[in-house]
Structure formats: structure tokens, C-alpha cells
PDB file of C-alpha atoms in Angstrom:
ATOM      1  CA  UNK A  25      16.241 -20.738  13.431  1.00 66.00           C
ATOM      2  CA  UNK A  26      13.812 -22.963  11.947  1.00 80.00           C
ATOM      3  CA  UNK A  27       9.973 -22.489  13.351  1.00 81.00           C
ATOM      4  CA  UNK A  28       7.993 -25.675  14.914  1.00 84.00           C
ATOM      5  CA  UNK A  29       5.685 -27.706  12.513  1.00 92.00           C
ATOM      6  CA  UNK A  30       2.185 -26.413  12.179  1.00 93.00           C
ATOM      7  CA  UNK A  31      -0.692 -27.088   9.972  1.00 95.00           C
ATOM      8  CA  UNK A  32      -1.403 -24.077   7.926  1.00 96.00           C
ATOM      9  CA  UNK A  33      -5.065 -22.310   6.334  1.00 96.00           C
ATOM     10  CA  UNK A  34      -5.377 -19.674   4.219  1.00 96.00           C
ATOM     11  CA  UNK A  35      -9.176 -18.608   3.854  1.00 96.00           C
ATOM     12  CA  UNK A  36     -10.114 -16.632   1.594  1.00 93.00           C
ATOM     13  CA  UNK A  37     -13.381 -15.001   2.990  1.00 94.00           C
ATOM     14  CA  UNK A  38     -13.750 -13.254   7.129  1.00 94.00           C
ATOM     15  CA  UNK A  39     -16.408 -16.054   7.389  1.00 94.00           C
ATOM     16  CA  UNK A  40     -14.217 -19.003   6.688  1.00 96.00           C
ATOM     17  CA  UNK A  41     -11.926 -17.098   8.727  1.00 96.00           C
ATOM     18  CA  UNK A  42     -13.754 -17.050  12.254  1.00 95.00           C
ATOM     19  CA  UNK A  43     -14.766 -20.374  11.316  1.00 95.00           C
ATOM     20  CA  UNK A  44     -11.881 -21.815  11.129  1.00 96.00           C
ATOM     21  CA  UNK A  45     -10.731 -19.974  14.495  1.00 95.00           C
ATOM     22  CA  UNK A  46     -13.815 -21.287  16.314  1.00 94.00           C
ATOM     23  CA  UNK A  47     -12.646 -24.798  15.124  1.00 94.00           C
ATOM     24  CA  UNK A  48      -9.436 -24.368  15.971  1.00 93.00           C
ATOM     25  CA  UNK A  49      -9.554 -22.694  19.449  1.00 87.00           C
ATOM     26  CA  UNK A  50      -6.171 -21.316  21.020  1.00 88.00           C
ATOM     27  CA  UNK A  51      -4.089 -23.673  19.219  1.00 89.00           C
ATOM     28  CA  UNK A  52      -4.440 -21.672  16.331  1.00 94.00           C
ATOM     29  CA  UNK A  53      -2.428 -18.341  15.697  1.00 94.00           C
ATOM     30  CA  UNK A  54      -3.645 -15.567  12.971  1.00 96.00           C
ATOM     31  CA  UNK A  55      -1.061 -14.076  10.722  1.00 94.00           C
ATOM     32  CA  UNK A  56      -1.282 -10.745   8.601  1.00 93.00           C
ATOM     33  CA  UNK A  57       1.830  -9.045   7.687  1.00 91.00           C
ATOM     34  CA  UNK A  58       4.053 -11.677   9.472  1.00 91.00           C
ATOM     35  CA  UNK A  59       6.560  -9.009  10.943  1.00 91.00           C
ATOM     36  CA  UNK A  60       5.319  -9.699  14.431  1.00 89.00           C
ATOM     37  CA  UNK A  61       4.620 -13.641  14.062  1.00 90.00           C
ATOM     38  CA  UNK A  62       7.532 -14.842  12.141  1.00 90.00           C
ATOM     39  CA  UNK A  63      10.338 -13.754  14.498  1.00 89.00           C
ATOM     40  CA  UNK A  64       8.587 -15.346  18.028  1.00 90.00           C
ATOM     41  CA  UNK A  65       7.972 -18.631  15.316  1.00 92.00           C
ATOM     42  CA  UNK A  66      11.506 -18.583  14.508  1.00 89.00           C
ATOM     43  CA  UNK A  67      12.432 -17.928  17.725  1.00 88.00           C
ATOM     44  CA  UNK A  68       9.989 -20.932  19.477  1.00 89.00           C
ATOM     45  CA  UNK A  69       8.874 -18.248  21.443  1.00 89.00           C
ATOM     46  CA  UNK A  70       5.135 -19.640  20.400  1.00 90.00           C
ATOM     47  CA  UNK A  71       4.456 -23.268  19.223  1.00 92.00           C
ATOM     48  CA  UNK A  72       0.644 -23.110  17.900  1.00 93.00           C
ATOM     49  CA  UNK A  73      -0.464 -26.331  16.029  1.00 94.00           C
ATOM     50  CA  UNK A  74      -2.124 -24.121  13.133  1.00 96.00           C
ATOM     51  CA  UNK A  75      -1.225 -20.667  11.758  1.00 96.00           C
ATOM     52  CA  UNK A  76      -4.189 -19.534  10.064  1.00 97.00           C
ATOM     53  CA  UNK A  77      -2.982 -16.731   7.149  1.00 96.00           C
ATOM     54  CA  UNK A  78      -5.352 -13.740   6.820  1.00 96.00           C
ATOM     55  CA  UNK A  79      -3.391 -12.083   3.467  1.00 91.00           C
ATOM     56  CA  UNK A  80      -6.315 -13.426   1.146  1.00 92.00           C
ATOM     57  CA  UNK A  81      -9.658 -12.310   3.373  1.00 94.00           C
ATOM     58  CA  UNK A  82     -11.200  -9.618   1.224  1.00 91.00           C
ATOM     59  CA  UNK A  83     -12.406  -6.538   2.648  1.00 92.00           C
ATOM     60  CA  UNK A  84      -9.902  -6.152   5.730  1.00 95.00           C
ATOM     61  CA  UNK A  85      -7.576  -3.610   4.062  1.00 96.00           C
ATOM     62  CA  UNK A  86      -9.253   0.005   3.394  1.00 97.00           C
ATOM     63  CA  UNK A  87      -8.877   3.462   5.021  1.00 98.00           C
ATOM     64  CA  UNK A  88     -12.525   5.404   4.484  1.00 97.00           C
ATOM     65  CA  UNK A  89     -14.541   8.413   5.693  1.00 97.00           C
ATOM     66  CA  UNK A  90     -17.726   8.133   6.925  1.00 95.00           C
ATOM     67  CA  UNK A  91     -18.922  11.237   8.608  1.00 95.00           C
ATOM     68  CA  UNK A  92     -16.749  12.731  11.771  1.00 96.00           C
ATOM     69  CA  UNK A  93     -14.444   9.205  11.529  1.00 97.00           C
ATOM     70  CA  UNK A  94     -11.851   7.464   9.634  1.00 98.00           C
ATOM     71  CA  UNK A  95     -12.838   3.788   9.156  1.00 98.00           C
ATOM     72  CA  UNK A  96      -9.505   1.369   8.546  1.00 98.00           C
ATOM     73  CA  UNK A  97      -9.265  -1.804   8.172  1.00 98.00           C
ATOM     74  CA  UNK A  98      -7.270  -4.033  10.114  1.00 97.00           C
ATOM     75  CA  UNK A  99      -4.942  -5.605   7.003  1.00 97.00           C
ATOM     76  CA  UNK A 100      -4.202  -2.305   6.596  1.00 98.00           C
ATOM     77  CA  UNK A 101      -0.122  -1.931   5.756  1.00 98.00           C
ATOM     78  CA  UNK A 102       1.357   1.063   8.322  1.00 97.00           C
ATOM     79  CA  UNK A 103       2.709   2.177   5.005  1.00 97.00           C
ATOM     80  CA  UNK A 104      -0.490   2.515   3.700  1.00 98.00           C
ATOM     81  CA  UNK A 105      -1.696   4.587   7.106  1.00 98.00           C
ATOM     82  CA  UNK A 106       1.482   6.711   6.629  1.00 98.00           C
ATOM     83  CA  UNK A 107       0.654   7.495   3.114  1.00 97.00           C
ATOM     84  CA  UNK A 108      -2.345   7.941   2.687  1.00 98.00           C
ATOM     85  CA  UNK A 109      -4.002  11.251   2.161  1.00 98.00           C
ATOM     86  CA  UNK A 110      -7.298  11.076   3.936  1.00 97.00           C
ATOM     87  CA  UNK A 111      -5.189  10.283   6.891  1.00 98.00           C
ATOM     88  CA  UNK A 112      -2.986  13.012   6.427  1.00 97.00           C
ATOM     89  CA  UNK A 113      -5.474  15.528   6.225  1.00 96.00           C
ATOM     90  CA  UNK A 114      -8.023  14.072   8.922  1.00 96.00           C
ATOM     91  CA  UNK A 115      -5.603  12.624  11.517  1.00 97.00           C
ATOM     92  CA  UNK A 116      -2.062  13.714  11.036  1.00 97.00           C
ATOM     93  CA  UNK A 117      -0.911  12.519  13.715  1.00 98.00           C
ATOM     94  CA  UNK A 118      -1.769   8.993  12.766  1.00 98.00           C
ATOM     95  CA  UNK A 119       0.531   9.251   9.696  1.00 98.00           C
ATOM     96  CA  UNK A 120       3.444  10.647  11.553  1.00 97.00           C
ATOM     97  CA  UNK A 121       3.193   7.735  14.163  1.00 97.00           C
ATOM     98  CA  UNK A 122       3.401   5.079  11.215  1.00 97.00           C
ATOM     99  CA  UNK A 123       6.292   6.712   9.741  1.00 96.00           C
ATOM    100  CA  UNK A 124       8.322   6.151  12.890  1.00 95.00           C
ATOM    101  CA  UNK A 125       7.803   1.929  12.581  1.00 95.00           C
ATOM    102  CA  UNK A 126      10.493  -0.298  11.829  1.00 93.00           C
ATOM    103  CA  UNK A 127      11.997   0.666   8.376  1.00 93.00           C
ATOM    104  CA  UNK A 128      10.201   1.251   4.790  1.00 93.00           C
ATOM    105  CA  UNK A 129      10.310  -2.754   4.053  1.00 94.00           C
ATOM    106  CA  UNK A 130       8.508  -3.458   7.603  1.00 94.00           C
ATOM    107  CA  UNK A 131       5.623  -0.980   7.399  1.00 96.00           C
ATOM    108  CA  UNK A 132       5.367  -2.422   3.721  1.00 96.00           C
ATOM    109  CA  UNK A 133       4.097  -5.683   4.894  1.00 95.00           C
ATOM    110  CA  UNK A 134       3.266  -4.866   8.778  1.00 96.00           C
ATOM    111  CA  UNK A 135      -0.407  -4.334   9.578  1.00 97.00           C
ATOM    112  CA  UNK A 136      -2.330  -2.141  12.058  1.00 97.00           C
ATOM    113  CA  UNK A 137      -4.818  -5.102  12.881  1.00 97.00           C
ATOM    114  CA  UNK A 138      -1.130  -7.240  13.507  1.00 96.00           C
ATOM    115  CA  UNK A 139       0.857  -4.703  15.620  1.00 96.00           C
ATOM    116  CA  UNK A 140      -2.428  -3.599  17.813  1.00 97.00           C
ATOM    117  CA  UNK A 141      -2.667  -7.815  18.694  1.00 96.00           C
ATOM    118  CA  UNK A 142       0.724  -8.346  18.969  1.00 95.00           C
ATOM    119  CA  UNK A 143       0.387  -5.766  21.585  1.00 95.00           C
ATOM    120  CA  UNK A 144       4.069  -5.117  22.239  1.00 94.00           C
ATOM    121  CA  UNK A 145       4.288  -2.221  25.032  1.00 94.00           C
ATOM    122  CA  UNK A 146       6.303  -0.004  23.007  1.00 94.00           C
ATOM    123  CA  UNK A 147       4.940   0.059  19.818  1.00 95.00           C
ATOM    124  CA  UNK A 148       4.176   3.353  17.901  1.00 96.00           C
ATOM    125  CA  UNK A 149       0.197   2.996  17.027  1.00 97.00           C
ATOM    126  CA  UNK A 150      -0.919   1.522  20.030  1.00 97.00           C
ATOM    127  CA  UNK A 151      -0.623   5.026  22.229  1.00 97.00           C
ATOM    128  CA  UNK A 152      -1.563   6.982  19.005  1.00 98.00           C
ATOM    129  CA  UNK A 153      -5.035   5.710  18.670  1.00 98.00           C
ATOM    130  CA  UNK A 154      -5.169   5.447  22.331  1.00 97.00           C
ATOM    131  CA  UNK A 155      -4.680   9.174  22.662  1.00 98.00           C
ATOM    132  CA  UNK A 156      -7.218   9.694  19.740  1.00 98.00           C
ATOM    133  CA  UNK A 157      -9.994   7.586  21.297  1.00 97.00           C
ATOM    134  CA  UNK A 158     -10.512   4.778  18.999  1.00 98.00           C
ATOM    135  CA  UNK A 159     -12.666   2.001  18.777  1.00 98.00           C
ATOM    136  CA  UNK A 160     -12.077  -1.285  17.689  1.00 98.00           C
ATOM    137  CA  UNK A 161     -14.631  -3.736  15.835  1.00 98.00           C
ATOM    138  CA  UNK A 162     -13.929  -7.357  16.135  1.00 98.00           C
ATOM    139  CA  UNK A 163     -15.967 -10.032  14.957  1.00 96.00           C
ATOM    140  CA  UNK A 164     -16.568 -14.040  15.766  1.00 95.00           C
ATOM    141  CA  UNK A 165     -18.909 -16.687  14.132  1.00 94.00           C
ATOM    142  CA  UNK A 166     -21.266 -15.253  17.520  1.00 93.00           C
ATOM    143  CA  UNK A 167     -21.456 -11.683  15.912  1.00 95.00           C
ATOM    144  CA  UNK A 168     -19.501  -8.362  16.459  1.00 96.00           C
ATOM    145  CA  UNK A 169     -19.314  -6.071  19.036  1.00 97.00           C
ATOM    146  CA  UNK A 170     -16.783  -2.786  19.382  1.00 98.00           C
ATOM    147  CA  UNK A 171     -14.235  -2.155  22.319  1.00 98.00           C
ATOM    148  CA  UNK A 172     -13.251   0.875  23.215  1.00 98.00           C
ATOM    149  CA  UNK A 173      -9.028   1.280  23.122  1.00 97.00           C
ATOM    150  CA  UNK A 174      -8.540   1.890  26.915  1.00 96.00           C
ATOM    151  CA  UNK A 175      -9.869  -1.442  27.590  1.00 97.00           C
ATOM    152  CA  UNK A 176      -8.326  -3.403  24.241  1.00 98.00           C
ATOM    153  CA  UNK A 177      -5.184  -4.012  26.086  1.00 96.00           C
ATOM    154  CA  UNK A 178      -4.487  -6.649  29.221  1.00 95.00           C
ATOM    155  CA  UNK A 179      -1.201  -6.892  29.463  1.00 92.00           C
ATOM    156  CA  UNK A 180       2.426  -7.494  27.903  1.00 92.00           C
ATOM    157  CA  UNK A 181       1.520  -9.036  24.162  1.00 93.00           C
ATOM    158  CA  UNK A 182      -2.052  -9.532  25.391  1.00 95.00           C
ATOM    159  CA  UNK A 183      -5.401  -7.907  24.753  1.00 96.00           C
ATOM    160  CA  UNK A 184      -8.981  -8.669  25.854  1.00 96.00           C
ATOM    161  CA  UNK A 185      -9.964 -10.221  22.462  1.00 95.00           C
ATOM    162  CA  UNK A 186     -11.379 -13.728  23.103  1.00 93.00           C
ATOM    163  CA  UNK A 187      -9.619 -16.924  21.194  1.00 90.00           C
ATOM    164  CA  UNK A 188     -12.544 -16.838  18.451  1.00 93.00           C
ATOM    165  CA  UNK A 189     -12.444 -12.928  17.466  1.00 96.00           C
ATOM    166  CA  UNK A 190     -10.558 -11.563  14.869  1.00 97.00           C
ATOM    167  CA  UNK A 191      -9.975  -7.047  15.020  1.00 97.00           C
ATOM    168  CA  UNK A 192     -11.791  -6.486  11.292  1.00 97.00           C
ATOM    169  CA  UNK A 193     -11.645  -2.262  11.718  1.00 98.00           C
ATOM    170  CA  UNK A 194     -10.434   0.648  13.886  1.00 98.00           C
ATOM    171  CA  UNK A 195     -12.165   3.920  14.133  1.00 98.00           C
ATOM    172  CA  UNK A 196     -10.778   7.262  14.661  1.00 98.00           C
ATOM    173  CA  UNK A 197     -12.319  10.375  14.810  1.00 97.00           C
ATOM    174  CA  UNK A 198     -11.129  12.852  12.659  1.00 96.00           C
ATOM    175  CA  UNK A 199      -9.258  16.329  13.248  1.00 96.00           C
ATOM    176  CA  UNK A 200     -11.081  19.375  12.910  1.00 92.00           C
ATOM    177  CA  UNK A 201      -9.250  23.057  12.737  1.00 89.00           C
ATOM    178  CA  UNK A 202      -9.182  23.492  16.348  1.00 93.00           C
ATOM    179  CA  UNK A 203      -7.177  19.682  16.795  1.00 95.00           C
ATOM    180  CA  UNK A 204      -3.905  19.098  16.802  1.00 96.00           C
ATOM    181  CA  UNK A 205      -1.423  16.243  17.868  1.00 97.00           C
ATOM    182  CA  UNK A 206       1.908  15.020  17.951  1.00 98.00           C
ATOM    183  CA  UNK A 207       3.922  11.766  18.414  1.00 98.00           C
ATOM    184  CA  UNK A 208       7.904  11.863  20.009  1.00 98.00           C
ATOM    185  CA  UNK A 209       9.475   9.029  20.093  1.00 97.00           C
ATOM    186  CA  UNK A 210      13.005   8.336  22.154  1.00 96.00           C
ATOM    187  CA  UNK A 211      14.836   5.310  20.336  1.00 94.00           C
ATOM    188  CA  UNK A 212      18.319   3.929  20.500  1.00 89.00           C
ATOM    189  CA  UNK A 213      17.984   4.257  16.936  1.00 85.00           C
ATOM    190  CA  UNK A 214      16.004   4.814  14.206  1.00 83.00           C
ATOM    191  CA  UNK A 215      13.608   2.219  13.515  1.00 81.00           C
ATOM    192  CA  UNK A 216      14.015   0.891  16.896  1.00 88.00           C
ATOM    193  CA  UNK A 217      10.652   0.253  19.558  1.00 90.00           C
ATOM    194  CA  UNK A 218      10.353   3.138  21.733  1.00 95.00           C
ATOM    195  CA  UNK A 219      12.044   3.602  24.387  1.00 96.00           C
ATOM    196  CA  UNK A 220       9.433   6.078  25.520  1.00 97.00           C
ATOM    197  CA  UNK A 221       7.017   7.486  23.046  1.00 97.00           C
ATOM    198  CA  UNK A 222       4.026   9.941  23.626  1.00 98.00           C
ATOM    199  CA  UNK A 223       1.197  10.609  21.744  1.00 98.00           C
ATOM    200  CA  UNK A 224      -0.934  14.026  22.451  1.00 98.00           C
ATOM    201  CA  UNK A 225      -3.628  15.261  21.171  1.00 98.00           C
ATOM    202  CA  UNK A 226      -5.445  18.545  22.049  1.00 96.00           C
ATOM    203  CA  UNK A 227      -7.969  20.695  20.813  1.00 95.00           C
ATOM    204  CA  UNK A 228      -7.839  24.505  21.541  1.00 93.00           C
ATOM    205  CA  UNK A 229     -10.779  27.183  21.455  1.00 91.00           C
ATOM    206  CA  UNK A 230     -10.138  30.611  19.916  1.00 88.00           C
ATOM    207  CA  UNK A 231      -8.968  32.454  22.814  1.00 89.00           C
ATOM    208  CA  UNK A 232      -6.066  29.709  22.673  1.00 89.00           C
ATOM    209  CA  UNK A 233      -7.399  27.785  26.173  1.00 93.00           C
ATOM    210  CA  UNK A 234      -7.405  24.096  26.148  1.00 95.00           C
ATOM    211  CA  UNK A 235     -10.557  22.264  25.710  1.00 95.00           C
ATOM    212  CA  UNK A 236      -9.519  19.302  25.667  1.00 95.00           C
ATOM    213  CA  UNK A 237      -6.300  16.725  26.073  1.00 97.00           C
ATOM    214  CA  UNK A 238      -4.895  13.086  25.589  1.00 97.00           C
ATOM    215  CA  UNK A 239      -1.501  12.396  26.358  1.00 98.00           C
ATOM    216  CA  UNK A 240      -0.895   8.204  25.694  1.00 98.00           C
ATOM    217  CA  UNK A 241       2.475   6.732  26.790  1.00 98.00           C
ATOM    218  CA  UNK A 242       3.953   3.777  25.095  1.00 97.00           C
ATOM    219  CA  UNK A 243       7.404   2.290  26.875  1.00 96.00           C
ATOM    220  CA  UNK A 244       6.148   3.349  30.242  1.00 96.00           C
ATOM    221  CA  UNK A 245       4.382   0.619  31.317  1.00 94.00           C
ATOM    222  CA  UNK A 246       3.001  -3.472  30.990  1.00 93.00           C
ATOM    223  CA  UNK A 247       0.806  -2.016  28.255  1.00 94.00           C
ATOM    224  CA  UNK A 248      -0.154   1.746  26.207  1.00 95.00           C
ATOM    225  CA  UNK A 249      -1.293   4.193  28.849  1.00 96.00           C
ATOM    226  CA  UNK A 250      -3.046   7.342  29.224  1.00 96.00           C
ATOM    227  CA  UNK A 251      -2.035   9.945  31.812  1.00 96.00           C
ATOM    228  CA  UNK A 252      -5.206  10.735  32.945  1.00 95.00           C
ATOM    229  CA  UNK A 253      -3.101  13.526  35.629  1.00 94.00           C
ATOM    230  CA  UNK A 254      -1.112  15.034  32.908  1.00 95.00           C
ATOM    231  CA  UNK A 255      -4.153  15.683  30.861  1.00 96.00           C
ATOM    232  CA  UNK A 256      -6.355  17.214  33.314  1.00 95.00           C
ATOM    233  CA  UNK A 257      -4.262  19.766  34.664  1.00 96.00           C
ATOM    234  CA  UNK A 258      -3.809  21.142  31.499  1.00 97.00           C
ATOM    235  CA  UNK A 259      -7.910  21.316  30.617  1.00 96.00           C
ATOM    236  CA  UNK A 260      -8.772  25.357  30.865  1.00 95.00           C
ATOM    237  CA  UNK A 261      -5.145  26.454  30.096  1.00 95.00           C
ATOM    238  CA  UNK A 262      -3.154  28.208  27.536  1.00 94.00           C
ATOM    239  CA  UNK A 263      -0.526  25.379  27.551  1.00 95.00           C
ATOM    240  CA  UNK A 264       2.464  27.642  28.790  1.00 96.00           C
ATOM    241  CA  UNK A 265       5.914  26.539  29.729  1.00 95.00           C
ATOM    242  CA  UNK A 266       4.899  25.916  33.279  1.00 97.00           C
ATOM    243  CA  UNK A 267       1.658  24.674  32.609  1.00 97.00           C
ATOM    244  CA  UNK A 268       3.501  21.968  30.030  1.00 97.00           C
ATOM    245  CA  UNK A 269       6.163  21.341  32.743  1.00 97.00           C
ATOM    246  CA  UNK A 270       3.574  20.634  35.262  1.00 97.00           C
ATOM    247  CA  UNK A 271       1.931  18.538  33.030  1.00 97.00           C
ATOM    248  CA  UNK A 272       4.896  16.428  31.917  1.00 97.00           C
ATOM    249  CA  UNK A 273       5.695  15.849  35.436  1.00 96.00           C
ATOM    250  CA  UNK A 274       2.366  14.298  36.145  1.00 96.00           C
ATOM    251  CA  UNK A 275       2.579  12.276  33.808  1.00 96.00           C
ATOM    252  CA  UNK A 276       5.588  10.394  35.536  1.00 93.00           C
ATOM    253  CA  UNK A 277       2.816   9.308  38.088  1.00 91.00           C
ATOM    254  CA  UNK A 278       0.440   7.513  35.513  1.00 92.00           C
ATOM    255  CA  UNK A 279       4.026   5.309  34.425  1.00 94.00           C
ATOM    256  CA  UNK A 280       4.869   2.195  35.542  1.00 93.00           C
ATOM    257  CA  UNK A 281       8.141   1.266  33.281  1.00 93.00           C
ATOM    258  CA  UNK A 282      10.066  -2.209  33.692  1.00 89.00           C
ATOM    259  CA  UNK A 283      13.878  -2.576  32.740  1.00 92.00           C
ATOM    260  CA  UNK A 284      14.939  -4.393  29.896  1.00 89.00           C
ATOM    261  CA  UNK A 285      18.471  -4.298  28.068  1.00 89.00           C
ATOM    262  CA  UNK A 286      17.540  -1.195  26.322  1.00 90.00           C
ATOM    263  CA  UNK A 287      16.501   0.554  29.172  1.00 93.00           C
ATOM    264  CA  UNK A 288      16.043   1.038  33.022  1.00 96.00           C
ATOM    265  CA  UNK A 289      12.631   1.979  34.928  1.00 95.00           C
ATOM    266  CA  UNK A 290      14.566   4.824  36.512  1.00 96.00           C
ATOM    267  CA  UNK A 291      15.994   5.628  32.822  1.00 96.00           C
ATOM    268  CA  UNK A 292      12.615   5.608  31.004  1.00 96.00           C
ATOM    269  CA  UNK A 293      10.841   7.235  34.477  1.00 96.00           C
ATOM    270  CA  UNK A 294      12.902  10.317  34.224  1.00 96.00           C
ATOM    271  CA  UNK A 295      12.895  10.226  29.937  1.00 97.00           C
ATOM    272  CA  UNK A 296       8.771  10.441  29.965  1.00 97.00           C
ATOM    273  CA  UNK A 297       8.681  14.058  31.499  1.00 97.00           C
ATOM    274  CA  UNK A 298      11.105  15.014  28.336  1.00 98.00           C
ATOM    275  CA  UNK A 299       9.349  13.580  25.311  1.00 98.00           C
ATOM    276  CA  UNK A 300       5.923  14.256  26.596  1.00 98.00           C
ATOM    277  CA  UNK A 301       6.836  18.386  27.287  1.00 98.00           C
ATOM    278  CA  UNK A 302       8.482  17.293  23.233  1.00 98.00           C
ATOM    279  CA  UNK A 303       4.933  15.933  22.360  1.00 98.00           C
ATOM    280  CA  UNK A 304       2.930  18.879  24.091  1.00 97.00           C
ATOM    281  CA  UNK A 305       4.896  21.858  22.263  1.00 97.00           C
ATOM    282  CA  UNK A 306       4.701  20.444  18.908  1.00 97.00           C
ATOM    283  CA  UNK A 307       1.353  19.995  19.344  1.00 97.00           C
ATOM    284  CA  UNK A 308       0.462  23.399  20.496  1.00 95.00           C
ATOM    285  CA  UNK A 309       2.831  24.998  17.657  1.00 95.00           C
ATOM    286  CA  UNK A 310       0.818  22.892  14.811  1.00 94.00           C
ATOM    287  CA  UNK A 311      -2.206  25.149  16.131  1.00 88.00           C
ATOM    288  CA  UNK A 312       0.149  28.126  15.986  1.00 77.00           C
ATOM    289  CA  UNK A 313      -0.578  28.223  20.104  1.00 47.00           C
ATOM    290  CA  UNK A 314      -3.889  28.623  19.551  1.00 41.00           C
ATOM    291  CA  UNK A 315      -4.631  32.096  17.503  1.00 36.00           C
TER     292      UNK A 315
END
């Protein structure tokens, strides 16, 4: 299908950028990689009046260290997060979550900053960071400020951004030798959204107990979630197969799944238990249990 008319920018600096959006209001639209965008356009899912193209702001696309974090910017390609070595090496689990996107051509031109607002419920990095405890900078022509990713999203394709702010960087804090995570995806197949998808990460002391725990959901609900139950029960254990089962049976009560043609609620209830016990024993085996 063809898209609606629209009047289209294409600033080249951030400033001319929130500008523009403050001008524009919530008839405008941003577009980064397109991969989320172009189909609901196509579609008339979405009729903005102005699309306002981010692909020539400078400064929006870098991954960086700076002290215990990992600073990336929100142009960033998900081939670029999957790739790239300081990711790799500081937060592993990032990579491996950008891997499972789409195909090789999607995460080519799809962005973190463009699949965290597009905010689809079963998306890969959304539950990811979520489980890693990032923060999010975004910025207006009124000034920055940072939001923390349990309350970035509202809803269904919806976050808590304002019409006039624009996500310029996510923060993650980096692995250390005692962290570890995982991300298990169910799919129809491969490429697909997730069905279900959990993200864990845990951190271990040397006597192999658990010190900590995140376990993020995507698929099970209006919007990424963390099982708040699931991880608790596990803080002070050694993460054995009953301790995992209990866990992963909790975590059914922090899930609210919908139906949809790929799935039932009942379907993706009883799937969640599965991949998250999945999620929980790779991460625990990437530790080597905790010796």
C-alpha cells in the first residue's frame, strides 16, 4: 500500500531536531531506521501530517564506556549492539538479545532508540534492558532529564515520553565476573516477535548463592515486565532445580498475556514458566553455577 501524504524534515543537528518537534506537536512522527514506521505508514495504521527523519542528527549513534556503564546512543543499529565488542564483553546478554531481531537486513537499519518507542510488547530489547536496569536520557528544547526503564513504558506502542522529547541515550551497567544473563526467546519462527521471551540477569557470590536477580518478560503482557515474585524467591539461593521451578512458576503471576493470531493467553501463560526456567539455567551455567 501506498502511505498518506505528509510533509517531511530532515534536520541535521538534535537542536533543530526538538525544535522542529516542539513546532510540530503530535502531528509530527520521528523516524530512525524506518523498520517500525514504514509498515504502520503503509499500512494507514498512523496518518501524521509530518514525519520528521532523524538519519542525519550527529551524535545519536555510539556505544561507549564510561566507568561501571555502557553509554549508547539511540540511532544505534541492533546490528551494531550485536556486534560490537564492548558490548560483548560488558553486557553479553545485550548482544545475544539483538541477534534474535528480525533478520540481518532489519537489525542493519533498525535502531534501539526506534524499537524502545515503538514499544511493541514483544520485542527483544525492551525486557533485556529492563532486566539490566537501564536508564534512558531524553531531551526537549526545555532540557533533559533521565527515566528509569520500569517506568519508560505505558502501554501497547506507548511510553511516557512527552510529544516534544526525543530518547538521545540508554545506559546500562556493565557485567562484572560475578554477572551473568541470558535471553530465550519462543517464536513461531526465526526472526519472528516473541511469543514469550525472558531476559535474566543474576549475579552470584563465591559460595554460588544468589545476590541478586532480574527476570523481564516480553509477550506476557500490555507492555515489558519484571517478575518482581520470580526474582525474589530466588535472592539467598543456589538456584537449584526446585528453586528455578519455583521461580518460573511465580513468574506466571507477574503475566498478564492477551491473545492474538499467534498466540493464546492460556498458550503464552503456560509457555512463560518454560522459557524463563530456559533463561534461569543458562544463566547460572555462564557462571559455571557459581564456583
Amino acid at each position: 500500500m501506498i502511505p498518506p501524504s505528509f510533509d517531511y524534515y530532515s534536520p541535521s543537528s538534535f537542536s533543530e531536531a526538538v525544535k522542529l518537534l516542539a513546532e510540530l506537536g503530535e502531528d509530527a512522527r520521528l523516524i530512525a531506521g524506518g523498520q517500525s514506521l514504514l509498515p504502520m505508514l503503509k499500512l494507514r495504521l498512523i496518518r501524521p501530517k509530518a514525519i520528521i527523519d532523524l538519519f542525519k542528527v550527529k551524535g545519536l549513534s555510539h556505544i561507549r564506556e564510561k566507568g561501571r556503564y555502557l553509554q549508547i546512543g539511540s540511532l544505534t543499529t541492533e546490528r551494531s549492539i550485536e556486534r560490537s565488542p564492548l558490548i560483548r564483553k560488558g553486557c553479553p546478554v545485550l548482544s545475544e538479545a539483538a541477534s534474535h531481531i528480525g533478520d540481518i537486513h532489519i537489525r542493519n537499519l533498525g535502531t534501539v532508540g526506534g524499537s524502545l518507542c515503538h514499544a511493541d510488547p514483544s520485542a527483544d530489547l525492551a525486557p533485556t534492558l529492563l532486566a539490566l536496569g537501564a536508564t534512558f536520557t531524553v531531551k526537549s528544547i526545555k532540557g533533559s532529564r533521565v527515566i528509569d526503564s520500569r517506568d519508560f513504558f505505558a502501554g501497547p506502542y506507548m511510553t511516557h515520553l512527552s510529544s516534544n522529547e526525543i530518547l538521545s541515550q540508554i545506559q546500562v551497567p556493565k557485567f562484572n565476573r560475578d554477572t551473568s544473563g541470558a535471553y530465550v526467546k519462543l517464536m513461531r519462527k526465526a526472526g519472528d516477535f516473541a511469543i514469550i521471551g525472558a531476559a535474566v540477569v543474576l549475579h552470584l557470590d563465591q559460595r554460588g548463592e544468589c545476590q541478586q536477580c532480574s527476570i523481564a518478560l516480553c509477550g506476557a503482557a500490555p507492555w515489558p515486565v519484571l517478575s518482581e515474585r520470580g526474582s525474589q524467591v530466588l535472592l539467598g539461593s543456589r538456584l537449584t532445580d526446585v528453586e528455578i521451578a519455583r521461580a518460573s512458576e511465580l513468574a506466571k503471576n507477574d503475566a498478564d498475556p492477551i491473545s492474538d493470531i499467534h498466540a493464546s493467553a492460556e498458550y503464552r501463560r503456560e509457555m512463560i514458566p518454560v522459557i524463563v526456567s530456559r533463561a534461569l539455567r543458562q544463566a547460572k551455567e555462564r557462571l559455571g553455577g557459581g564456583a
